[in-house]
PDB file of N, CA and C in Angstrom:
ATOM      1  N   UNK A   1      -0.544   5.336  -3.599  1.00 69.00           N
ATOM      2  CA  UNK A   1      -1.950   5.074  -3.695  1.00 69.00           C
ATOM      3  C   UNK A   1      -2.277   4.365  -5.012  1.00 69.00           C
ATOM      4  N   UNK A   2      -1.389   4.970  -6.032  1.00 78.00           N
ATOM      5  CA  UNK A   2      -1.424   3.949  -7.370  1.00 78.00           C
ATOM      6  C   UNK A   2      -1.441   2.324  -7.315  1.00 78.00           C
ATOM      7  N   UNK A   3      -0.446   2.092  -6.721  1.00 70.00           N
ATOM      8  CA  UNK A   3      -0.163   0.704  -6.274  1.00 70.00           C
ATOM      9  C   UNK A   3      -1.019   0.044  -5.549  1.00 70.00           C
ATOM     10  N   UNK A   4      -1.811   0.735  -4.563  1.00 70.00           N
ATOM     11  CA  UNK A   4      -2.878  -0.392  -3.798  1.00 70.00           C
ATOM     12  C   UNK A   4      -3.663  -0.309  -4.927  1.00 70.00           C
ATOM     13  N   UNK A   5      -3.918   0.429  -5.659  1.00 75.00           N
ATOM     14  CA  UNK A   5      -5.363   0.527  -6.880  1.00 75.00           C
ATOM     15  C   UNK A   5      -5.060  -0.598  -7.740  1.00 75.00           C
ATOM     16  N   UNK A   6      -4.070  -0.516  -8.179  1.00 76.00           N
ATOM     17  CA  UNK A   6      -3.563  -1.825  -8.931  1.00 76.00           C
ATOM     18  C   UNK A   6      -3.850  -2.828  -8.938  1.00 76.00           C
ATOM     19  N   UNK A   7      -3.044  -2.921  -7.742  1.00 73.00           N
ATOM     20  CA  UNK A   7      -3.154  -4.130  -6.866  1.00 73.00           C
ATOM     21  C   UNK A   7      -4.265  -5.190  -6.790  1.00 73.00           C
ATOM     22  N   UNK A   8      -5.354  -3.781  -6.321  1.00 70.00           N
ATOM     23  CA  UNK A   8      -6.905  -4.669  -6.018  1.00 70.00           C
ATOM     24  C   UNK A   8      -7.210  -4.390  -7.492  1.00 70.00           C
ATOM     25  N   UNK A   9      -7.253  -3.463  -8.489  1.00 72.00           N
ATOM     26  CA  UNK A   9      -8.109  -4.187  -9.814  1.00 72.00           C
ATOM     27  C   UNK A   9      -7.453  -5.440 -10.323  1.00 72.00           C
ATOM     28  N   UNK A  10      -6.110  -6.051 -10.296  1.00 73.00           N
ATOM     29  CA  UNK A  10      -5.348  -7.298 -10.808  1.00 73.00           C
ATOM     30  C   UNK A  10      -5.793  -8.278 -10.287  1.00 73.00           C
ATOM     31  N   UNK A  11      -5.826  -8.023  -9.109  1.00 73.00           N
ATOM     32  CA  UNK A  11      -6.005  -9.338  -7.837  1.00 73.00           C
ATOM     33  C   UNK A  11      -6.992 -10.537  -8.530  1.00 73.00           C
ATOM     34  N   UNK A  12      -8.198  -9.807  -8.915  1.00 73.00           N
ATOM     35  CA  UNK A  12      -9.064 -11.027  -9.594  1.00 73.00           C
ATOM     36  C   UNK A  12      -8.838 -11.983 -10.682  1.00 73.00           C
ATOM     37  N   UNK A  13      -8.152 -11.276 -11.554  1.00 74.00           N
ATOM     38  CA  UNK A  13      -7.919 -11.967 -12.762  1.00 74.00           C
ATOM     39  C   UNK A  13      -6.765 -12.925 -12.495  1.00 74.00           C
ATOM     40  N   UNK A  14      -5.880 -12.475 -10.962  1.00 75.00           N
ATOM     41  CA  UNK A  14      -5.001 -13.198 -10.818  1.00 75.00           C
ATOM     42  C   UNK A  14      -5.313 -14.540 -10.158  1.00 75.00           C
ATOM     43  N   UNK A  15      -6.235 -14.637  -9.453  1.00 73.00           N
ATOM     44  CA  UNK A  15      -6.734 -15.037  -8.407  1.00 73.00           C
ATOM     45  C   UNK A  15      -7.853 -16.384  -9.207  1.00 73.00           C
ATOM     46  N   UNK A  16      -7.950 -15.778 -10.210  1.00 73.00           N
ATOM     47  CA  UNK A  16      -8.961 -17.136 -11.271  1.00 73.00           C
ATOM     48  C   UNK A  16      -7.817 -17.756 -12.204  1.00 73.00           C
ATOM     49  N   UNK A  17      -6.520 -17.274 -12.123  1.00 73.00           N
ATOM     50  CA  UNK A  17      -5.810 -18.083 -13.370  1.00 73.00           C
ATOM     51  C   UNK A  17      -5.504 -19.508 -12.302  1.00 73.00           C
ATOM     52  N   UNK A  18      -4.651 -19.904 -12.871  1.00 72.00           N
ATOM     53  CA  UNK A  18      -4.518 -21.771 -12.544  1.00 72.00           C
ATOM     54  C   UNK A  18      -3.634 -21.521 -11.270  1.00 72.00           C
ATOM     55  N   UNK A  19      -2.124 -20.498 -11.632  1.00 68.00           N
ATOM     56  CA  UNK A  19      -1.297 -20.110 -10.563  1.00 68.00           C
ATOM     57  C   UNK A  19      -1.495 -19.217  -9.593  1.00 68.00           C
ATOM     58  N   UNK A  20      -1.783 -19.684  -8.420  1.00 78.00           N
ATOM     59  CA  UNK A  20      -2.076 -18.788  -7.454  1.00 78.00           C
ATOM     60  C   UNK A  20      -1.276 -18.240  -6.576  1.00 78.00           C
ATOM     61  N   UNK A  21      -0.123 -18.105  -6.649  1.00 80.00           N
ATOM     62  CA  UNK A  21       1.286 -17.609  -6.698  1.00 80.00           C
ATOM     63  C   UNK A  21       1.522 -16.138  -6.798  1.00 80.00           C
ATOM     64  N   UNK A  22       1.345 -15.650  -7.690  1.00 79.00           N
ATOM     65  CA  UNK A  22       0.887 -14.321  -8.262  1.00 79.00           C
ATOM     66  C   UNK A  22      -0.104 -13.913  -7.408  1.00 79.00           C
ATOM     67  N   UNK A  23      -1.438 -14.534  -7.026  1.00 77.00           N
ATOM     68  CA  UNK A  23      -2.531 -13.775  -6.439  1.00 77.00           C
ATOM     69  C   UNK A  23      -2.067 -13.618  -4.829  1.00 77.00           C
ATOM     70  N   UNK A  24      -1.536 -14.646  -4.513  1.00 81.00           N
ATOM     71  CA  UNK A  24      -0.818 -14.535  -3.085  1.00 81.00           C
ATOM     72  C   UNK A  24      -0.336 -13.325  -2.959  1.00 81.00           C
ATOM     73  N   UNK A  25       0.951 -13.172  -3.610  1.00 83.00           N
ATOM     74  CA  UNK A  25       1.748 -12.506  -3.945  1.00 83.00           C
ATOM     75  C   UNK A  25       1.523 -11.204  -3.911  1.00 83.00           C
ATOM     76  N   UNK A  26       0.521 -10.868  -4.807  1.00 80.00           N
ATOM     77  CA  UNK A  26      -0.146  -8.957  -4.801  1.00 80.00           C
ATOM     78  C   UNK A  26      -1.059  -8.986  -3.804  1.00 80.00           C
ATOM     79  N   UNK A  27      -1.769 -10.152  -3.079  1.00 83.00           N
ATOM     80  CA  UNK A  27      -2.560  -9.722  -2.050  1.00 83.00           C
ATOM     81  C   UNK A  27      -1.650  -9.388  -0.581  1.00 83.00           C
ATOM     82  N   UNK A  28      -0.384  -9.924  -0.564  1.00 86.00           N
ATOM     83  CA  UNK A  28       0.514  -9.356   0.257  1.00 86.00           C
ATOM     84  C   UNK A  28       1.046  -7.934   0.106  1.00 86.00           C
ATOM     85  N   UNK A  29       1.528  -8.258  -1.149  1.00 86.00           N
ATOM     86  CA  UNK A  29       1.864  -6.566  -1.585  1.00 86.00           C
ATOM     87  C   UNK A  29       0.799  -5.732  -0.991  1.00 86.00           C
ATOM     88  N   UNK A  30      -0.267  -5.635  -1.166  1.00 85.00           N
ATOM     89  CA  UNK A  30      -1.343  -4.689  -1.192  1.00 85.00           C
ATOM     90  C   UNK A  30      -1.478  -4.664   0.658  1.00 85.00           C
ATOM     91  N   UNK A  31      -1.335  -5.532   1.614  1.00 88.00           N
ATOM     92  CA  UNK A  31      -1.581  -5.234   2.824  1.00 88.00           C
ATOM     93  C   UNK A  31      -0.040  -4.899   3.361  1.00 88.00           C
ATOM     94  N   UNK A  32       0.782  -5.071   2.632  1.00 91.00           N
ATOM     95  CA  UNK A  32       2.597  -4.289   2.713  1.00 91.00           C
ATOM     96  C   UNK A  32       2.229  -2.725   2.959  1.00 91.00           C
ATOM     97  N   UNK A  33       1.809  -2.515   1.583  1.00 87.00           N
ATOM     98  CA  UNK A  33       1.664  -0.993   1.084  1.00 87.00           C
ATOM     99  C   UNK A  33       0.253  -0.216   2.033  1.00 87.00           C
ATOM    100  N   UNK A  34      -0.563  -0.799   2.046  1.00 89.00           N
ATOM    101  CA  UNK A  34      -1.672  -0.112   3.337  1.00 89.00           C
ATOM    102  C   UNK A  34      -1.046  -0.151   4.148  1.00 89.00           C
ATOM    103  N   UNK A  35      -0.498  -0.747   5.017  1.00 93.00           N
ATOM    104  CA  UNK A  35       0.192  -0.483   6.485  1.00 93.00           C
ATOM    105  C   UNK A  35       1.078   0.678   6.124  1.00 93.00           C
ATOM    106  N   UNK A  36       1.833   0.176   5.152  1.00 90.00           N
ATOM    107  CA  UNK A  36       3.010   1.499   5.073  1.00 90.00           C
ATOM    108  C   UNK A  36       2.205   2.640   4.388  1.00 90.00           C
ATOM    109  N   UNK A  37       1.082   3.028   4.103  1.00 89.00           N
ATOM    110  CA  UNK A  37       0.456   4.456   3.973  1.00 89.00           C
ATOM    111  C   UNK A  37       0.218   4.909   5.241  1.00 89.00           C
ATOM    112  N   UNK A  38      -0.754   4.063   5.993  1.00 89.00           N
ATOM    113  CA  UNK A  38      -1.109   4.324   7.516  1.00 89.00           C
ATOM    114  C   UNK A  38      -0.556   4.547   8.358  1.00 89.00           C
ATOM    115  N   UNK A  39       0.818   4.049   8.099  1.00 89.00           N
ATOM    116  CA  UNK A  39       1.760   4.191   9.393  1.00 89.00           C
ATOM    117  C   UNK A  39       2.661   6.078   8.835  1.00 89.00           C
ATOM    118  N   UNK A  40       2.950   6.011   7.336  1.00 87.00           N
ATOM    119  CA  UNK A  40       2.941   7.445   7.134  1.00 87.00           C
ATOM    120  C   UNK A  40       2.269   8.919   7.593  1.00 87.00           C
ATOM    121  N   UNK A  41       1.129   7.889   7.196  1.00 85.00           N
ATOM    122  CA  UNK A  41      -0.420   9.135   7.336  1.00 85.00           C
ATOM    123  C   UNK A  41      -0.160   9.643   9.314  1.00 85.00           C
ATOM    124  N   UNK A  42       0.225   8.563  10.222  1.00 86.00           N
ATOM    125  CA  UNK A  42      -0.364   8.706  11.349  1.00 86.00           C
ATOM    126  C   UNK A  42       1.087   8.676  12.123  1.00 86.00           C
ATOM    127  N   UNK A  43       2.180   8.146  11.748  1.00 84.00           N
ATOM    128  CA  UNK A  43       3.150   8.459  12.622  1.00 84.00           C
ATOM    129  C   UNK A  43       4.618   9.961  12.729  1.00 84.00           C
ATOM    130  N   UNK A  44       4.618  10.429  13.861  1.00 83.00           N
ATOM    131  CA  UNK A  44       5.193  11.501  13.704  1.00 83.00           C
ATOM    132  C   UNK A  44       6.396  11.796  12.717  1.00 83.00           C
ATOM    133  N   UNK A  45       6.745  12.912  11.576  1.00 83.00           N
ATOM    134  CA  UNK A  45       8.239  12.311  11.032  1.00 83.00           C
ATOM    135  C   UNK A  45       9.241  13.733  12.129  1.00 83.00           C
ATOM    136  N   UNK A  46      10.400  12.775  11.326  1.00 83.00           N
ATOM    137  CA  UNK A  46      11.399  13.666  11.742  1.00 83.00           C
ATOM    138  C   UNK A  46      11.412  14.858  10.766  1.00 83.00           C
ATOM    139  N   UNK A  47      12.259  16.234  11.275  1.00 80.00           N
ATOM    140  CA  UNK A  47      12.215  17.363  11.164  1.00 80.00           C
ATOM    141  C   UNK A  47      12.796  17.445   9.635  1.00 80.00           C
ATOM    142  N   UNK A  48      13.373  16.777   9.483  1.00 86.00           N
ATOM    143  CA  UNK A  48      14.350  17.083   7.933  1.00 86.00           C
ATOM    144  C   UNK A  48      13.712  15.706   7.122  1.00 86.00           C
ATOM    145  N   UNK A  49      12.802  15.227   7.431  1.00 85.00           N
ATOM    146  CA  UNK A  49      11.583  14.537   6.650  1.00 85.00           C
ATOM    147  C   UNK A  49      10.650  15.170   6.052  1.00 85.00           C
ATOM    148  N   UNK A  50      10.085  14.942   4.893  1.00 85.00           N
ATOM    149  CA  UNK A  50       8.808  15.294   4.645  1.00 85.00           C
ATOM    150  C   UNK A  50       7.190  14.342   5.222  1.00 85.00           C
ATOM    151  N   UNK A  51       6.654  14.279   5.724  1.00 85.00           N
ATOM    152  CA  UNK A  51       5.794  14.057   6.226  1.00 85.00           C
ATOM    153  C   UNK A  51       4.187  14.188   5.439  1.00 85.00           C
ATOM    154  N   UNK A  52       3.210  13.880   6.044  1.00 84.00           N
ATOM    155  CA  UNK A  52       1.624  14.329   5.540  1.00 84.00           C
ATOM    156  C   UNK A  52       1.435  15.373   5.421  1.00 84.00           C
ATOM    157  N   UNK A  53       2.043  16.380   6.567  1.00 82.00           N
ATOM    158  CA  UNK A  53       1.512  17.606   6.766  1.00 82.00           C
ATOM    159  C   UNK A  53       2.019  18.080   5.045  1.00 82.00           C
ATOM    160  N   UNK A  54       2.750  17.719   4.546  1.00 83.00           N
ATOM    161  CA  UNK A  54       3.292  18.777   3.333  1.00 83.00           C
ATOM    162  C   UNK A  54       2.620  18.260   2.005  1.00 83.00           C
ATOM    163  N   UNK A  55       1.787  17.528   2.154  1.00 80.00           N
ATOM    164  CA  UNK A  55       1.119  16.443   1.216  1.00 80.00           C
ATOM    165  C   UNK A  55      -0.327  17.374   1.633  1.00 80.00           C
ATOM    166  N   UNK A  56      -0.795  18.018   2.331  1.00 82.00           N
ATOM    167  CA  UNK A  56      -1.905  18.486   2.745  1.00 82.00           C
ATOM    168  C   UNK A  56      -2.651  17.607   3.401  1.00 82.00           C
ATOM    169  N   UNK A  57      -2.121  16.788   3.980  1.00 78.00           N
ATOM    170  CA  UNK A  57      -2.763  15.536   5.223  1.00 78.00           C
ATOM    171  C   UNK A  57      -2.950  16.768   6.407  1.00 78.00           C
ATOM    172  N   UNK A  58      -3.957  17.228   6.806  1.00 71.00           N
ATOM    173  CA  UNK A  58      -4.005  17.689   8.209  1.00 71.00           C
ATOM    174  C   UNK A  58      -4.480  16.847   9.486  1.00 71.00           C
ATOM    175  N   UNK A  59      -4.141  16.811  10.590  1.00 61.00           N
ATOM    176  CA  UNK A  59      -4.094  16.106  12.130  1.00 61.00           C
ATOM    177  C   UNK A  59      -5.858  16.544  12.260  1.00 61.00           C
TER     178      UNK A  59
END
């Protein structure tokens, strides 16, 4: 969750410099890392996984 926060406070300052390379770049990162929370948060794990439920995510 650190990392999407990041992500979006950088994005701007990245996003006004000259290289937009970098802003590409973390705006991918940042829709990488949301999918892969969501797909955590919502898909079943295996038994010898830790999962949401142990994070205090309840269904």
């Amino acid at each position: 969750m650190r990392m999407i926060g990041e992500i979006g406070a950088r994005y701007r300052a990245a996003q006004d410099s000259a290289d937009l390379i970098p802003a590409m770049a973390m705006l991918d990162a940042f829709y990488v890392h949301l999918r892969l929370v969501a797909e955590f948060l919502t898909r079943p794990t295996n038994g010898r996984d830790f999962g949401p439920i142990d994070l205090g995510v309840v269904d």
